[in-house]
C-alpha cells in the first residue's frame, strides 16, 4: 500500500484526498441519499459531477434493502416527512447489518422538536460521520438550542469541544462546517481553510457536502483510509472546487453551475496545490 493510502494519511491529507478521489472516479460509489426534498436534484448533480453514482431512495420498504447494497448512505433531516423518518431508520438498520458507512446531517435541529428527537435517536445508532454547522453540532451535543433555521449562529471554534465530545460519544467523525471547517474523531483534529461564502448563498451547498462525504466514505472502504481522512478529504475536494467556481461566477446562480463544472474538472494536482490544512491533537 502506498503512503497515500495509509490509514494514518491525515499527515498528508491533500495527497490522500487526491488519491481517494482518483479511486472514486475509477469506481463510482453508489451513494444512497435520503435527503431534503429542496436539494435532492442539486445533491444528485453534485455527486454525478464528482464522479459518484447517486440514488435517492427514500421509500419505506426499499430503504433498508438499498442501504445494504450501497457504498455509502446519507441521512439528511432537512425535510423529515413521516415517510422519510421511517425510511431513515430503515436505512440505518440496513447499513448497520451490511457495514455500510453512513452520514447524519442534522439540519436545523435544536428548537424544532420532531427533527431534534430523530437526530438524537439516529446519533445513538453510531453514524460513521455527522456533518453540520456549529449550531447544529452544539444542539446535538445538548449544549445549544440550535441556530436560526438552517443558519448557524455560533462559530466553528465555539463548537470544537462539543464536536470532540460528540465524536467520543457516538464513535463517529464530526465535521463542523464554517469559514474554516473542523473535522475530528475525538482525538485528532483537522482545520480546513478552503471554501467560499457563495456556498452559503445556494440552496443545498451544505447538504450536498454530506452526500460527498458519504461517497468518499464508501470509496475508503476499499482503500484503507480511515473515516477521519475520508471525511476531511471530501470537505477538501468540495471546498477547493467551490473556490475555483467562485473565480468565474458573477453571483449565486452562475456559482451553482460553476461548482458542478469545477467538481468535474478539478484534478488531483489541483487539490494538492490548493489545500490549506492544519492538523493537530485536541
mmCIF file of C-alpha atoms in Angstrom:
data_model
loop_
_atom_site.group_PDB
_atom_site.id
_atom_site.type_symbol
_atom_site.label_atom_id
_atom_site.label_comp_id
_atom_site.label_asym_id
_atom_site.label_seq_id
_atom_site.Cartn_x
_atom_site.Cartn_y
_atom_site.Cartn_z
ATOM 1 C CA UNK A 1 0.000 0.000 0.000
ATOM 2 C CA UNK A 2 1.418 3.407 -0.951
ATOM 3 C CA UNK A 3 1.941 6.223 1.543
ATOM 4 C CA UNK A 4 -1.103 7.960 0.056
ATOM 5 C CA UNK A 5 -3.299 5.036 1.026
ATOM 6 C CA UNK A 6 -2.160 4.535 4.605
ATOM 7 C CA UNK A 7 -4.856 4.743 7.309
ATOM 8 C CA UNK A 8 -2.805 7.478 9.053
ATOM 9 C CA UNK A 9 -2.735 9.572 5.902
ATOM 10 C CA UNK A 10 -4.007 12.718 7.650
ATOM 11 C CA UNK A 11 -0.274 13.518 7.771
ATOM 12 C CA UNK A 12 -0.633 14.131 4.036
ATOM 13 C CA UNK A 13 -4.306 14.937 3.696
ATOM 14 C CA UNK A 14 -4.029 16.689 0.294
ATOM 15 C CA UNK A 15 -2.262 13.654 -1.152
ATOM 16 C CA UNK A 16 -4.747 11.282 0.454
ATOM 17 C CA UNK A 17 -7.678 13.341 -0.863
ATOM 18 C CA UNK A 18 -6.240 13.301 -4.367
ATOM 19 C CA UNK A 19 -5.676 9.541 -4.218
ATOM 20 C CA UNK A 20 -9.141 8.831 -2.836
ATOM 21 C CA UNK A 21 -10.804 10.987 -5.476
ATOM 22 C CA UNK A 22 -8.895 9.147 -8.171
ATOM 23 C CA UNK A 23 -10.206 5.809 -6.925
ATOM 24 C CA UNK A 24 -13.716 7.250 -6.614
ATOM 25 C CA UNK A 25 -13.706 8.330 -10.256
ATOM 26 C CA UNK A 26 -12.414 4.953 -11.410
ATOM 27 C CA UNK A 27 -15.048 3.043 -9.416
ATOM 28 C CA UNK A 28 -18.055 5.323 -8.769
ATOM 29 C CA UNK A 29 -19.511 4.605 -5.319
ATOM 30 C CA UNK A 30 -23.266 4.013 -5.221
ATOM 31 C CA UNK A 31 -24.371 6.733 -2.808
ATOM 32 C CA UNK A 32 -27.774 6.285 -1.192
ATOM 33 C CA UNK A 33 -29.315 9.608 -0.189
ATOM 34 C CA UNK A 34 -32.364 10.161 1.988
ATOM 35 C CA UNK A 35 -32.288 13.908 1.831
ATOM 36 C CA UNK A 36 -34.004 17.247 1.889
ATOM 37 C CA UNK A 37 -36.571 17.466 -0.912
ATOM 38 C CA UNK A 38 -35.472 21.065 -1.548
ATOM 39 C CA UNK A 39 -31.960 19.936 -2.513
ATOM 40 C CA UNK A 40 -32.335 16.418 -3.912
ATOM 41 C CA UNK A 41 -31.719 17.394 -7.538
ATOM 42 C CA UNK A 42 -28.713 19.563 -6.753
ATOM 43 C CA UNK A 43 -27.256 16.882 -4.494
ATOM 44 C CA UNK A 44 -27.599 14.252 -7.223
ATOM 45 C CA UNK A 45 -25.895 16.555 -9.732
ATOM 46 C CA UNK A 46 -23.040 17.243 -7.305
ATOM 47 C CA UNK A 47 -22.468 13.508 -6.892
ATOM 48 C CA UNK A 48 -22.529 12.956 -10.633
ATOM 49 C CA UNK A 49 -20.074 15.790 -11.234
ATOM 50 C CA UNK A 50 -17.808 14.432 -8.508
ATOM 51 C CA UNK A 51 -17.777 11.013 -10.165
ATOM 52 C CA UNK A 52 -20.134 9.132 -7.841
ATOM 53 C CA UNK A 53 -23.439 7.387 -8.591
ATOM 54 C CA UNK A 54 -26.411 8.938 -6.725
ATOM 55 C CA UNK A 55 -29.584 7.094 -5.706
ATOM 56 C CA UNK A 56 -32.356 8.980 -3.904
ATOM 57 C CA UNK A 57 -34.170 6.026 -2.316
ATOM 58 C CA UNK A 58 -36.446 7.245 0.477
ATOM 59 C CA UNK A 59 -39.382 4.825 0.271
ATOM 60 C CA UNK A 60 -40.286 2.670 3.266
ATOM 61 C CA UNK A 61 -39.769 -0.958 2.329
ATOM 62 C CA UNK A 62 -36.874 -0.144 -0.031
ATOM 63 C CA UNK A 63 -34.539 1.989 2.072
ATOM 64 C CA UNK A 64 -33.175 -0.831 4.238
ATOM 65 C CA UNK A 65 -32.577 -3.108 1.263
ATOM 66 C CA UNK A 66 -30.843 -0.392 -0.723
ATOM 67 C CA UNK A 67 -28.599 0.695 2.164
ATOM 68 C CA UNK A 68 -27.301 -2.847 2.261
ATOM 69 C CA UNK A 69 -26.034 -2.717 -1.320
ATOM 70 C CA UNK A 70 -24.928 0.933 -1.419
ATOM 71 C CA UNK A 71 -21.328 2.050 -0.928
ATOM 72 C CA UNK A 72 -22.346 4.876 1.413
ATOM 73 C CA UNK A 73 -25.525 6.390 2.851
ATOM 74 C CA UNK A 74 -26.583 9.959 3.663
ATOM 75 C CA UNK A 75 -29.385 10.703 6.127
ATOM 76 C CA UNK A 76 -30.290 14.406 5.858
ATOM 77 C CA UNK A 77 -33.057 15.774 8.112
ATOM 78 C CA UNK A 78 -33.881 18.882 6.098
ATOM 79 C CA UNK A 79 -37.485 17.885 5.353
ATOM 80 C CA UNK A 80 -38.227 14.942 7.666
ATOM 81 C CA UNK A 81 -41.668 13.835 6.494
ATOM 82 C CA UNK A 82 -43.183 10.768 8.179
ATOM 83 C CA UNK A 83 -42.151 8.631 5.186
ATOM 84 C CA UNK A 84 -38.584 9.929 5.268
ATOM 85 C CA UNK A 85 -38.320 9.472 9.024
ATOM 86 C CA UNK A 86 -39.330 5.824 8.760
ATOM 87 C CA UNK A 87 -37.112 5.284 5.713
ATOM 88 C CA UNK A 88 -34.160 6.823 7.558
ATOM 89 C CA UNK A 89 -34.500 4.375 10.433
ATOM 90 C CA UNK A 90 -34.792 1.521 7.937
ATOM 91 C CA UNK A 91 -31.692 2.660 6.038
ATOM 92 C CA UNK A 92 -29.617 2.937 9.191
ATOM 93 C CA UNK A 93 -30.622 -0.600 10.164
ATOM 94 C CA UNK A 94 -29.665 -1.858 6.713
ATOM 95 C CA UNK A 95 -26.348 -0.013 6.836
ATOM 96 C CA UNK A 96 -25.541 -1.488 10.237
ATOM 97 C CA UNK A 97 -26.222 -5.035 9.034
ATOM 98 C CA UNK A 98 -24.132 -4.614 5.882
ATOM 99 C CA UNK A 99 -21.366 -2.494 7.393
ATOM 100 C CA UNK A 100 -22.178 0.392 5.061
ATOM 101 C CA UNK A 101 -20.761 3.745 6.237
ATOM 102 C CA UNK A 102 -23.366 6.435 6.748
ATOM 103 C CA UNK A 103 -23.501 10.174 7.370
ATOM 104 C CA UNK A 104 -26.022 12.024 9.525
ATOM 105 C CA UNK A 105 -26.783 15.654 8.639
ATOM 106 C CA UNK A 106 -28.950 17.054 11.485
ATOM 107 C CA UNK A 107 -30.336 20.025 9.560
ATOM 108 C CA UNK A 108 -31.894 22.831 11.637
ATOM 109 C CA UNK A 109 -32.142 20.824 14.850
ATOM 110 C CA UNK A 110 -32.475 22.447 18.249
ATOM 111 C CA UNK A 111 -35.723 24.366 18.511
ATOM 112 C CA UNK A 112 -37.718 22.109 16.137
ATOM 113 C CA UNK A 113 -38.878 19.106 18.180
ATOM 114 C CA UNK A 114 -39.555 16.357 15.604
ATOM 115 C CA UNK A 115 -36.257 16.550 13.764
ATOM 116 C CA UNK A 116 -34.351 17.131 17.004
ATOM 117 C CA UNK A 117 -35.707 13.951 18.589
ATOM 118 C CA UNK A 118 -34.972 11.989 15.412
ATOM 119 C CA UNK A 119 -31.430 13.377 15.221
ATOM 120 C CA UNK A 120 -30.714 12.222 18.776
ATOM 121 C CA UNK A 121 -32.183 8.805 18.023
ATOM 122 C CA UNK A 122 -30.056 8.425 14.890
ATOM 123 C CA UNK A 123 -26.916 9.721 16.601
ATOM 124 C CA UNK A 124 -27.304 6.844 19.044
ATOM 125 C CA UNK A 125 -27.047 4.353 16.153
ATOM 126 C CA UNK A 126 -23.309 5.002 15.655
ATOM 127 C CA UNK A 127 -23.149 7.036 12.435
ATOM 128 C CA UNK A 128 -19.809 6.889 10.666
ATOM 129 C CA UNK A 129 -19.862 10.670 10.434
ATOM 130 C CA UNK A 130 -22.023 13.611 11.451
ATOM 131 C CA UNK A 131 -21.875 16.821 9.404
ATOM 132 C CA UNK A 132 -23.451 20.088 10.431
ATOM 133 C CA UNK A 133 -22.864 23.735 11.103
ATOM 134 C CA UNK A 134 -21.656 24.834 14.532
ATOM 135 C CA UNK A 135 -25.139 25.481 15.927
ATOM 136 C CA UNK A 136 -26.420 22.076 14.781
ATOM 137 C CA UNK A 137 -23.440 20.262 16.336
ATOM 138 C CA UNK A 138 -23.857 22.171 19.600
ATOM 139 C CA UNK A 139 -27.576 21.305 19.630
ATOM 140 C CA UNK A 140 -26.876 17.621 19.003
ATOM 141 C CA UNK A 141 -24.363 17.689 21.852
ATOM 142 C CA UNK A 142 -27.077 19.147 24.096
ATOM 143 C CA UNK A 143 -25.313 22.478 24.532
ATOM 144 C CA UNK A 144 -27.462 24.816 22.435
ATOM 145 C CA UNK A 145 -30.991 25.408 21.212
ATOM 146 C CA UNK A 146 -29.732 25.476 17.632
ATOM 147 C CA UNK A 147 -29.304 28.261 15.123
ATOM 148 C CA UNK A 148 -31.706 30.377 13.093
ATOM 149 C CA UNK A 149 -33.344 27.704 10.942
ATOM 150 C CA UNK A 150 -30.602 26.222 8.764
ATOM 151 C CA UNK A 151 -28.209 29.107 9.527
ATOM 152 C CA UNK A 152 -25.568 28.870 12.241
ATOM 153 C CA UNK A 153 -25.437 31.477 14.984
ATOM 154 C CA UNK A 154 -22.292 30.000 16.561
ATOM 155 C CA UNK A 155 -18.690 29.888 15.337
ATOM 156 C CA UNK A 156 -16.816 26.741 14.371
ATOM 157 C CA UNK A 157 -14.330 27.197 17.213
ATOM 158 C CA UNK A 158 -17.210 27.534 19.694
ATOM 159 C CA UNK A 159 -18.299 24.016 18.706
ATOM 160 C CA UNK A 160 -14.830 22.418 18.840
ATOM 161 C CA UNK A 161 -15.116 20.898 22.325
ATOM 162 C CA UNK A 162 -18.704 19.787 21.678
ATOM 163 C CA UNK A 163 -17.631 18.152 18.409
ATOM 164 C CA UNK A 164 -14.865 16.225 20.126
ATOM 165 C CA UNK A 165 -17.169 15.071 22.909
ATOM 166 C CA UNK A 166 -19.828 14.053 20.388
ATOM 167 C CA UNK A 167 -17.243 12.076 18.418
ATOM 168 C CA UNK A 168 -16.204 10.158 21.513
ATOM 169 C CA UNK A 169 -19.833 9.532 22.493
ATOM 170 C CA UNK A 170 -21.018 8.312 19.088
ATOM 171 C CA UNK A 171 -17.827 6.728 17.800
ATOM 172 C CA UNK A 172 -18.138 8.756 14.592
ATOM 173 C CA UNK A 173 -16.226 11.557 12.905
ATOM 174 C CA UNK A 174 -17.727 15.022 13.429
ATOM 175 C CA UNK A 175 -17.426 17.632 10.669
ATOM 176 C CA UNK A 176 -18.310 21.215 11.575
ATOM 177 C CA UNK A 177 -18.809 23.405 8.512
ATOM 178 C CA UNK A 178 -17.949 27.096 8.582
ATOM 179 C CA UNK A 179 -15.472 29.633 7.200
ATOM 180 C CA UNK A 180 -12.835 27.206 8.479
ATOM 181 C CA UNK A 181 -14.120 23.633 8.608
ATOM 182 C CA UNK A 182 -13.258 21.479 11.625
ATOM 183 C CA UNK A 183 -13.128 17.674 11.431
ATOM 184 C CA UNK A 184 -12.413 15.498 14.475
ATOM 185 C CA UNK A 185 -12.615 11.913 15.682
ATOM 186 C CA UNK A 186 -12.402 12.964 19.318
ATOM 187 C CA UNK A 187 -8.614 12.657 19.460
ATOM 188 C CA UNK A 188 -7.275 14.216 16.262
ATOM 189 C CA UNK A 189 -8.495 17.434 14.700
ATOM 190 C CA UNK A 190 -8.143 18.933 11.240
ATOM 191 C CA UNK A 191 -8.918 22.509 10.248
ATOM 192 C CA UNK A 192 -9.566 23.141 6.568
ATOM 193 C CA UNK A 193 -9.475 26.738 5.371
ATOM 194 C CA UNK A 194 -10.682 26.286 1.791
ATOM 195 C CA UNK A 195 -14.145 27.303 0.589
ATOM 196 C CA UNK A 196 -16.130 30.362 -0.436
ATOM 197 C CA UNK A 197 -19.049 32.308 1.032
ATOM 198 C CA UNK A 198 -21.121 31.690 -2.116
ATOM 199 C CA UNK A 199 -21.673 28.150 -0.810
ATOM 200 C CA UNK A 200 -23.996 29.746 1.756
ATOM 201 C CA UNK A 201 -25.970 31.541 -0.981
ATOM 202 C CA UNK A 202 -27.006 28.373 -2.853
ATOM 203 C CA UNK A 203 -29.715 26.027 -1.598
ATOM 204 C CA UNK A 204 -28.036 22.719 -0.882
ATOM 205 C CA UNK A 205 -24.472 23.996 -0.601
ATOM 206 C CA UNK A 206 -24.033 22.334 2.778
ATOM 207 C CA UNK A 207 -26.448 19.459 2.278
ATOM 208 C CA UNK A 208 -24.608 18.279 -0.839
ATOM 209 C CA UNK A 209 -21.374 18.120 1.159
ATOM 210 C CA UNK A 210 -22.912 15.426 3.358
ATOM 211 C CA UNK A 211 -23.525 13.335 0.238
ATOM 212 C CA UNK A 212 -19.941 13.904 -0.928
ATOM 213 C CA UNK A 213 -18.753 12.649 2.463
ATOM 214 C CA UNK A 214 -20.890 9.518 2.093
ATOM 215 C CA UNK A 215 -19.343 8.915 -1.343
ATOM 216 C CA UNK A 216 -15.794 9.317 -0.038
ATOM 217 C CA UNK A 217 -16.518 7.034 2.924
ATOM 218 C CA UNK A 218 -17.863 4.430 0.508
ATOM 219 C CA UNK A 219 -14.661 4.635 -1.521
ATOM 220 C CA UNK A 220 -12.474 4.489 1.592
ATOM 221 C CA UNK A 221 -13.833 1.035 2.413
ATOM 222 C CA UNK A 222 -11.643 -0.285 -0.404
ATOM 223 C CA UNK A 223 -8.524 1.841 0.055
ATOM 224 C CA UNK A 224 -7.521 1.525 3.693
ATOM 225 C CA UNK A 225 -8.244 5.135 4.615
ATOM 226 C CA UNK A 226 -9.886 5.731 7.970
ATOM 227 C CA UNK A 227 -13.107 7.700 8.371
ATOM 228 C CA UNK A 228 -11.395 10.889 9.546
ATOM 229 C CA UNK A 229 -9.287 11.004 6.402
ATOM 230 C CA UNK A 230 -12.229 10.233 4.124
ATOM 231 C CA UNK A 231 -14.493 12.895 5.655
ATOM 232 C CA UNK A 232 -11.776 15.541 5.623
ATOM 233 C CA UNK A 233 -10.827 14.628 2.043
ATOM 234 C CA UNK A 234 -14.441 15.068 0.942
ATOM 235 C CA UNK A 235 -14.593 18.515 2.532
ATOM 236 C CA UNK A 236 -11.264 19.484 0.982
ATOM 237 C CA UNK A 237 -12.216 18.450 -2.560
ATOM 238 C CA UNK A 238 -15.625 20.123 -2.311
ATOM 239 C CA UNK A 239 -14.360 23.415 -0.933
ATOM 240 C CA UNK A 240 -11.466 23.648 -3.389
ATOM 241 C CA UNK A 241 -13.968 23.162 -6.216
ATOM 242 C CA UNK A 242 -16.064 25.942 -4.651
ATOM 243 C CA UNK A 243 -13.086 28.289 -4.711
ATOM 244 C CA UNK A 244 -12.451 27.523 -8.374
ATOM 245 C CA UNK A 245 -16.140 28.041 -9.167
ATOM 246 C CA UNK A 246 -16.220 31.407 -7.406
ATOM 247 C CA UNK A 247 -13.455 32.806 -9.620
ATOM 248 C CA UNK A 248 -15.653 32.542 -12.722
ATOM 249 C CA UNK A 249 -19.034 33.328 -11.112
ATOM 250 C CA UNK A 250 -20.961 36.573 -11.094
ATOM 251 C CA UNK A 251 -23.402 35.538 -8.379
ATOM 252 C CA UNK A 252 -25.177 32.577 -6.739
ATOM 253 C CA UNK A 253 -26.864 31.367 -9.948
ATOM 254 C CA UNK A 254 -23.721 31.113 -12.018
ATOM 255 C CA UNK A 255 -21.842 29.774 -8.990
ATOM 256 C CA UNK A 256 -24.164 26.774 -8.645
ATOM 257 C CA UNK A 257 -23.489 25.808 -12.264
ATOM 258 C CA UNK A 258 -19.770 26.555 -11.986
ATOM 259 C CA UNK A 259 -19.497 24.370 -8.888
ATOM 260 C CA UNK A 260 -20.718 21.363 -10.849
ATOM 261 C CA UNK A 261 -18.254 22.137 -13.620
ATOM 262 C CA UNK A 262 -15.418 22.544 -11.136
ATOM 263 C CA UNK A 263 -16.188 19.223 -9.455
ATOM 264 C CA UNK A 264 -15.948 17.597 -12.859
ATOM 265 C CA UNK A 265 -12.777 19.386 -13.972
ATOM 266 C CA UNK A 266 -10.607 19.905 -10.879
ATOM 267 C CA UNK A 267 -7.908 17.254 -10.718
ATOM 268 C CA UNK A 268 -5.709 15.638 -8.054
ATOM 269 C CA UNK A 269 -2.862 18.073 -8.737
ATOM 270 C CA UNK A 270 -5.217 20.998 -8.058
ATOM 271 C CA UNK A 271 -6.215 19.506 -4.701
ATOM 272 C CA UNK A 272 -2.585 19.096 -3.677
ATOM 273 C CA UNK A 273 -1.670 22.604 -4.833
ATOM 274 C CA UNK A 274 -4.616 24.479 -3.296
ATOM 275 C CA UNK A 275 -5.233 22.707 0.026
ATOM 276 C CA UNK A 276 -4.974 24.739 3.228
ATOM 277 C CA UNK A 277 -4.899 22.228 6.099
ATOM 278 C CA UNK A 278 -3.835 22.366 9.736
ATOM 279 C CA UNK A 279 -3.596 19.064 11.625
ATOM 280 C CA UNK A 280 -3.158 18.507 15.334
ATOM 281 C CA UNK A 281 -4.386 16.890 18.530
ATOM 282 C CA UNK A 282 -7.149 18.149 20.813
#
